[in-house]
Structure formats: structure tokens, C-alpha cells
mmCIF file of C-alpha atoms in Angstrom:
data_model
loop_
_atom_site.group_PDB
_atom_site.id
_atom_site.type_symbol
_atom_site.label_atom_id
_atom_site.label_comp_id
_atom_site.label_asym_id
_atom_site.label_seq_id
_atom_site.Cartn_x
_atom_site.Cartn_y
_atom_site.Cartn_z
ATOM 1 C CA UNK O 1 14.841 -6.180 27.615
ATOM 2 C CA UNK O 2 17.405 -5.763 30.652
ATOM 3 C CA UNK O 3 16.163 -3.892 33.552
ATOM 4 C CA UNK O 4 16.635 -2.736 36.991
ATOM 5 C CA UNK O 5 14.119 -1.151 39.296
ATOM 6 C CA UNK O 6 14.888 0.766 42.788
ATOM 7 C CA UNK O 7 13.413 2.982 44.710
ATOM 8 C CA UNK O 8 13.764 6.865 43.982
ATOM 9 C CA UNK O 9 14.173 8.234 47.114
ATOM 10 C CA UNK O 10 13.969 7.037 50.921
ATOM 11 C CA UNK O 11 13.932 9.032 54.237
ATOM 12 C CA UNK O 12 15.196 7.377 57.490
ATOM 13 C CA UNK O 13 16.242 8.532 61.088
ATOM 14 C CA UNK O 14 19.524 8.016 62.969
ATOM 15 C CA UNK O 15 20.151 5.343 64.520
ATOM 16 C CA UNK O 16 17.411 3.405 62.885
ATOM 17 C CA UNK O 17 17.427 0.362 60.168
ATOM 18 C CA UNK O 18 16.646 0.827 56.165
ATOM 19 C CA UNK O 19 16.020 -1.592 53.354
ATOM 20 C CA UNK O 20 16.718 -0.591 49.991
ATOM 21 C CA UNK O 21 15.259 -2.969 47.522
ATOM 22 C CA UNK O 22 16.372 -3.964 43.923
ATOM 23 C CA UNK O 23 14.841 -5.988 41.510
ATOM 24 C CA UNK O 24 16.340 -7.081 38.285
ATOM 25 C CA UNK O 25 15.843 -8.415 34.703
ATOM 26 C CA UNK O 26 18.683 -9.413 33.050
ATOM 27 C CA UNK O 27 20.062 -11.520 30.132
ATOM 28 C CA UNK O 28 21.936 -13.919 31.966
ATOM 29 C CA UNK O 29 23.088 -12.988 35.675
ATOM 30 C CA UNK O 30 26.827 -13.015 36.971
ATOM 31 C CA UNK O 31 26.095 -11.084 40.228
ATOM 32 C CA UNK O 32 24.675 -8.091 41.454
ATOM 33 C CA UNK O 33 26.476 -5.213 43.042
ATOM 34 C CA UNK O 34 25.638 -2.082 45.276
ATOM 35 C CA UNK O 35 27.593 0.857 45.268
ATOM 36 C CA UNK O 36 27.251 4.172 47.150
ATOM 37 C CA UNK O 37 27.523 7.625 45.698
ATOM 38 C CA UNK O 38 27.599 10.555 47.786
ATOM 39 C CA UNK O 39 26.694 14.017 45.956
ATOM 40 C CA UNK O 40 29.567 15.172 43.592
ATOM 41 C CA UNK O 41 31.499 11.844 43.819
ATOM 42 C CA UNK O 42 32.288 8.829 42.489
ATOM 43 C CA UNK O 43 30.244 6.031 43.209
ATOM 44 C CA UNK O 44 32.127 3.253 45.681
ATOM 45 C CA UNK O 45 31.630 -0.311 45.943
ATOM 46 C CA UNK O 46 29.745 -1.671 48.935
ATOM 47 C CA UNK O 47 29.367 -5.163 48.185
ATOM 48 C CA UNK O 48 28.789 -8.119 45.482
ATOM 49 C CA UNK O 49 26.081 -11.057 45.668
ATOM 50 C CA UNK O 50 26.244 -13.949 43.113
ATOM 51 C CA UNK O 51 24.967 -16.590 45.425
ATOM 52 C CA UNK O 52 21.161 -16.720 47.183
ATOM 53 C CA UNK O 53 21.624 -15.298 50.448
ATOM 54 C CA UNK O 54 22.531 -12.320 52.943
ATOM 55 C CA UNK O 55 26.209 -11.042 53.114
ATOM 56 C CA UNK O 56 27.010 -9.125 55.923
ATOM 57 C CA UNK O 57 29.787 -6.436 56.323
ATOM 58 C CA UNK O 58 29.815 -4.135 59.414
ATOM 59 C CA UNK O 59 26.654 -2.177 59.472
ATOM 60 C CA UNK O 60 25.594 -2.963 55.919
ATOM 61 C CA UNK O 61 24.429 -6.186 54.864
ATOM 62 C CA UNK O 62 23.462 -7.309 51.154
ATOM 63 C CA UNK O 63 20.848 -10.050 50.157
ATOM 64 C CA UNK O 64 20.122 -11.741 46.739
ATOM 65 C CA UNK O 65 17.207 -14.039 45.751
ATOM 66 C CA UNK O 66 18.232 -15.365 42.490
ATOM 67 C CA UNK O 67 14.923 -17.082 41.602
ATOM 68 C CA UNK O 68 12.872 -13.889 42.315
ATOM 69 C CA UNK O 69 15.314 -11.238 40.784
ATOM 70 C CA UNK O 70 15.712 -9.411 43.854
ATOM 71 C CA UNK O 71 18.334 -7.985 46.072
ATOM 72 C CA UNK O 72 18.189 -5.612 48.882
ATOM 73 C CA UNK O 73 20.625 -3.206 50.889
ATOM 74 C CA UNK O 74 20.265 -3.204 54.556
ATOM 75 C CA UNK O 75 22.056 -0.333 56.595
ATOM 76 C CA UNK O 76 21.892 -0.870 60.296
ATOM 77 C CA UNK O 77 22.614 2.252 63.129
ATOM 78 C CA UNK O 78 22.279 4.584 60.582
ATOM 79 C CA UNK O 79 24.679 7.668 60.767
ATOM 80 C CA UNK O 80 24.366 10.936 58.774
ATOM 81 C CA UNK O 81 26.926 10.266 56.871
ATOM 82 C CA UNK O 82 24.854 7.406 55.222
ATOM 83 C CA UNK O 83 23.239 10.080 53.443
ATOM 84 C CA UNK O 84 23.795 9.506 49.862
ATOM 85 C CA UNK O 85 22.286 7.242 46.753
ATOM 86 C CA UNK O 86 22.848 3.747 46.782
ATOM 87 C CA UNK O 87 23.225 2.258 43.133
ATOM 88 C CA UNK O 88 22.036 -1.131 42.416
ATOM 89 C CA UNK O 89 23.855 -2.779 38.949
ATOM 90 C CA UNK O 90 23.525 -6.398 37.775
ATOM 91 C CA UNK O 91 25.605 -8.187 35.743
ATOM 92 C CA UNK O 92 24.532 -9.982 32.605
ATOM 93 C CA UNK O 93 25.854 -13.173 30.822
ATOM 94 C CA UNK O 94 28.257 -10.424 28.451
ATOM 95 C CA UNK O 95 29.632 -9.395 32.157
ATOM 96 C CA UNK O 96 28.376 -6.003 31.424
ATOM 97 C CA UNK O 97 26.701 -3.888 34.473
ATOM 98 C CA UNK O 98 22.906 -2.987 34.117
ATOM 99 C CA UNK O 99 22.672 -0.115 36.243
ATOM 100 C CA UNK O 100 19.411 1.399 38.243
ATOM 101 C CA UNK O 101 18.735 4.851 38.697
ATOM 102 C CA UNK O 102 19.888 4.858 42.291
ATOM 103 C CA UNK O 103 18.172 5.468 45.579
ATOM 104 C CA UNK O 104 18.790 8.715 47.091
ATOM 105 C CA UNK O 105 18.534 8.159 50.966
ATOM 106 C CA UNK O 106 18.102 11.099 53.388
ATOM 107 C CA UNK O 107 18.672 10.325 56.850
ATOM 108 C CA UNK O 108 17.260 12.554 59.266
ATOM 109 C CA UNK O 109 18.218 13.858 63.184
ATOM 110 C CA UNK F 1 44.637 2.301 46.776
ATOM 111 C CA UNK F 2 43.322 2.608 43.388
ATOM 112 C CA UNK F 3 42.953 5.989 42.020
ATOM 113 C CA UNK F 4 41.004 6.941 38.934
ATOM 114 C CA UNK F 5 41.644 10.945 37.668
ATOM 115 C CA UNK F 6 40.148 12.790 35.424
ATOM 116 C CA UNK F 7 41.179 15.710 33.884
ATOM 117 C CA UNK F 8 38.456 18.160 34.965
ATOM 118 C CA UNK F 9 35.862 18.356 37.403
ATOM 119 C CA UNK F 10 33.896 20.963 35.801
ATOM 120 C CA UNK F 11 34.026 21.982 31.970
ATOM 121 C CA UNK F 12 31.833 24.267 29.878
ATOM 122 C CA UNK F 13 32.114 24.260 26.034
ATOM 123 C CA UNK F 14 30.075 25.295 23.300
ATOM 124 C CA UNK F 15 27.767 23.501 20.310
ATOM 125 C CA UNK F 16 29.956 21.979 17.788
ATOM 126 C CA UNK F 17 33.275 22.411 19.803
ATOM 127 C CA UNK F 18 35.675 18.986 19.999
ATOM 128 C CA UNK F 19 36.045 17.976 23.907
ATOM 129 C CA UNK F 20 38.450 15.780 25.069
ATOM 130 C CA UNK F 21 37.720 14.059 28.285
ATOM 131 C CA UNK F 22 40.899 12.212 30.138
ATOM 132 C CA UNK F 23 40.789 9.576 32.464
ATOM 133 C CA UNK F 24 43.893 8.191 34.143
ATOM 134 C CA UNK F 25 44.246 5.208 36.513
ATOM 135 C CA UNK F 26 47.355 4.244 38.596
ATOM 136 C CA UNK F 27 46.821 0.554 39.351
ATOM 137 C CA UNK F 28 47.850 -1.082 36.162
ATOM 138 C CA UNK F 29 44.481 -2.048 35.377
ATOM 139 C CA UNK F 30 43.603 -3.830 32.019
ATOM 140 C CA UNK F 31 39.790 -2.818 31.752
ATOM 141 C CA UNK F 32 38.643 1.057 31.320
ATOM 142 C CA UNK F 33 35.517 2.323 30.964
ATOM 143 C CA UNK F 34 33.370 5.562 30.336
ATOM 144 C CA UNK F 35 29.909 6.201 31.777
ATOM 145 C CA UNK F 36 27.324 8.990 31.622
ATOM 146 C CA UNK F 37 25.218 9.610 34.562
ATOM 147 C CA UNK F 38 21.919 11.836 34.165
ATOM 148 C CA UNK F 39 19.328 12.423 36.522
ATOM 149 C CA UNK F 40 16.688 9.541 37.166
ATOM 150 C CA UNK F 41 18.620 7.319 35.002
ATOM 151 C CA UNK F 42 21.130 4.872 35.617
ATOM 152 C CA UNK F 43 24.644 4.827 34.576
ATOM 153 C CA UNK F 44 24.884 4.343 30.974
ATOM 154 C CA UNK F 45 28.000 2.811 29.297
ATOM 155 C CA UNK F 46 29.301 4.643 26.243
ATOM 156 C CA UNK F 47 32.600 3.040 25.294
ATOM 157 C CA UNK F 48 34.979 0.354 27.291
ATOM 158 C CA UNK F 49 38.634 -1.289 26.601
ATOM 159 C CA UNK F 50 39.997 -4.214 27.532
ATOM 160 C CA UNK F 51 43.457 -3.559 26.033
ATOM 161 C CA UNK F 52 45.599 -1.052 24.981
ATOM 162 C CA UNK F 53 44.518 0.054 21.536
ATOM 163 C CA UNK F 54 41.126 -1.756 22.037
ATOM 164 C CA UNK F 55 37.586 -0.525 22.290
ATOM 165 C CA UNK F 56 34.139 -1.590 22.285
ATOM 166 C CA UNK F 57 30.822 0.097 22.202
ATOM 167 C CA UNK F 58 28.773 0.501 25.128
ATOM 168 C CA UNK F 59 25.034 1.196 25.159
ATOM 169 C CA UNK F 60 25.037 4.569 24.037
ATOM 170 C CA UNK F 61 28.466 5.223 21.928
ATOM 171 C CA UNK F 62 26.717 7.638 19.325
ATOM 172 C CA UNK F 63 28.440 10.991 19.026
ATOM 173 C CA UNK F 64 31.169 9.954 20.880
ATOM 174 C CA UNK F 65 34.538 8.295 20.457
ATOM 175 C CA UNK F 66 37.355 6.884 22.315
ATOM 176 C CA UNK F 67 41.249 6.516 22.474
ATOM 177 C CA UNK F 68 43.460 4.248 24.406
ATOM 178 C CA UNK F 69 47.129 4.328 23.327
ATOM 179 C CA UNK F 70 48.742 3.510 26.811
ATOM 180 C CA UNK F 71 47.119 1.323 29.631
ATOM 181 C CA UNK F 72 46.755 3.894 32.252
ATOM 182 C CA UNK F 73 44.872 6.215 29.873
ATOM 183 C CA UNK F 74 41.398 6.163 28.324
ATOM 184 C CA UNK F 75 40.151 9.478 26.703
ATOM 185 C CA UNK F 76 36.482 10.145 25.248
ATOM 186 C CA UNK F 77 36.268 12.512 22.710
ATOM 187 C CA UNK F 78 33.038 14.352 21.833
ATOM 188 C CA UNK F 79 33.761 15.150 18.181
ATOM 189 C CA UNK F 80 31.187 18.130 17.867
ATOM 190 C CA UNK F 81 29.498 18.605 21.386
ATOM 191 C CA UNK F 82 25.910 19.201 21.415
ATOM 192 C CA UNK F 83 23.554 20.285 24.333
ATOM 193 C CA UNK F 84 22.144 16.815 24.760
ATOM 194 C CA UNK F 85 25.668 16.108 25.744
ATOM 195 C CA UNK F 86 25.351 17.593 28.977
ATOM 196 C CA UNK F 87 26.044 15.377 31.659
ATOM 197 C CA UNK F 88 28.088 14.211 34.299
ATOM 198 C CA UNK F 89 30.895 11.874 32.602
ATOM 199 C CA UNK F 90 32.552 8.723 34.734
ATOM 200 C CA UNK F 91 35.655 6.871 34.022
ATOM 201 C CA UNK F 92 36.013 3.282 35.860
ATOM 202 C CA UNK F 93 38.776 0.989 35.827
ATOM 203 C CA UNK F 94 39.069 -3.047 36.805
ATOM 204 C CA UNK F 95 41.556 -5.343 36.793
ATOM 205 C CA UNK F 96 41.209 -8.034 34.403
ATOM 206 C CA UNK F 97 40.870 -11.390 36.012
ATOM 207 C CA UNK F 98 37.514 -12.632 37.560
ATOM 208 C CA UNK F 99 34.619 -11.248 35.496
ATOM 209 C CA UNK F 100 33.366 -9.890 38.668
ATOM 210 C CA UNK F 101 35.984 -7.336 39.713
ATOM 211 C CA UNK F 102 34.722 -4.129 41.195
ATOM 212 C CA UNK F 103 34.977 -1.075 38.984
ATOM 213 C CA UNK F 104 36.694 1.837 40.811
ATOM 214 C CA UNK F 105 35.211 5.028 39.539
ATOM 215 C CA UNK F 106 37.024 8.675 39.134
ATOM 216 C CA UNK F 107 35.564 11.855 40.597
ATOM 217 C CA UNK F 108 33.930 12.748 37.292
ATOM 218 C CA UNK F 109 33.479 15.505 34.847
ATOM 219 C CA UNK F 110 30.507 17.753 34.530
ATOM 220 C CA UNK F 111 30.396 18.787 31.253
ATOM 221 C CA UNK F 112 27.541 21.691 30.380
ATOM 222 C CA UNK F 113 27.287 22.332 26.720
ATOM 223 C CA UNK F 114 26.174 25.421 25.577
#
């Protein structure tokens, strides 16, 4: 079956670095998405990886290893506004997104 | 900026009522999606549409139907609402072209069925 796993909740300190992991099993693979969702709001796109390696975008970076079925989202210089849920989604061979349950990130001062 | 709007942010209905959830996007996107989001579960796809008058079942279509009469509008219908359909409903759209195009989400409708 198809499956996405990510931690339910993480806590980090303002100014620090946090890494949110995601493992996936899909029928075929056409890329891995990360979305951010603040409480009560719509998910918004953060990143897309289809090739192995690290993609950096400001304070946020996303990494993919296709052979390991693994991705992570790295957030640097954490700010209070980064408190949100982070959703991992893998696209299967039918170009359908398989979504993880999301990781709730709590930032403490 | 892409804008996806949903008709209501909060909705309370009674068991057995027919419920309409409307979604409108203003960026001429071909693809539109309806998801539900429940605590501890990932987004689950109910229905999607790649063109006007076209619809495809997602992972959990039972108890739902959809309508896409115009390109910008995608409606989700609960024919006879039940308490297990209490959830957050999210609409999304994406342009045709690369299959990896980003989905843009509406603000969601939190539906409570009593």
C-alpha cells in the first residue's frame, strides 16, 4: 500500500534549527512536496523535490533520497511565526498526491 | 496571486440534510480537487476534476458527489449528511501543464453535522 510517515509533533526553540523527517512508500514516484499550514488556514506550498539532494530556499531547505524513500525539511533561524503544521506529500505514478498526517511544530521563546 | 475561495468558513447542518460546498478559483486553472482533513490523518482526496464537466473519484468518494459546470467552480455535494462527515473540507486548484504543478488551497470549510 501507499504510506507517508512523519512525526506527529516537534518542539524547538526560537533561533534554533529543526529537521522534520518524512518517509514514503508509493506506487511509482513523481516527486515530494512540503506544505506549511498555520492553524485554521489553508496549506501553502513550500518546496518540491524530484531529484536526490538538497534544495535551499532562504531559511527553509528540503532534501530527498529516492533510494531510501526519505525526505526532510530543514528550518533554520526559527521564528515564532514558523509555528505551524508541516505536511509532506508524495506524488505517485498516477500523479496523485499521498499526504502525511502532518507534523505540528511548536516554537518556544 | 492565485485565489481559491470557499463559500463558507463554518457550516452546521443536521443529519440527512443535503449540503453544498462551493469552491471558486480565479486563475483559470484546469484542475480542481476536494479533500477532507481530519486530526491525525493526512489530507484525503474525495473527488477531482481535470476539466469542465469531468470528474474522477478520489480515495473516499462514498457519500459525496461533485459538479463542475464552469471551469472556475467546483462544487462538493453531500446528498444526505451524516455525523461521520463532520470534518474540514479543503478545495484546491492547479494549472494543467506539468503534472507536478503546485496545488493552491482555499481557506477550508469546517462542517459540523449534528
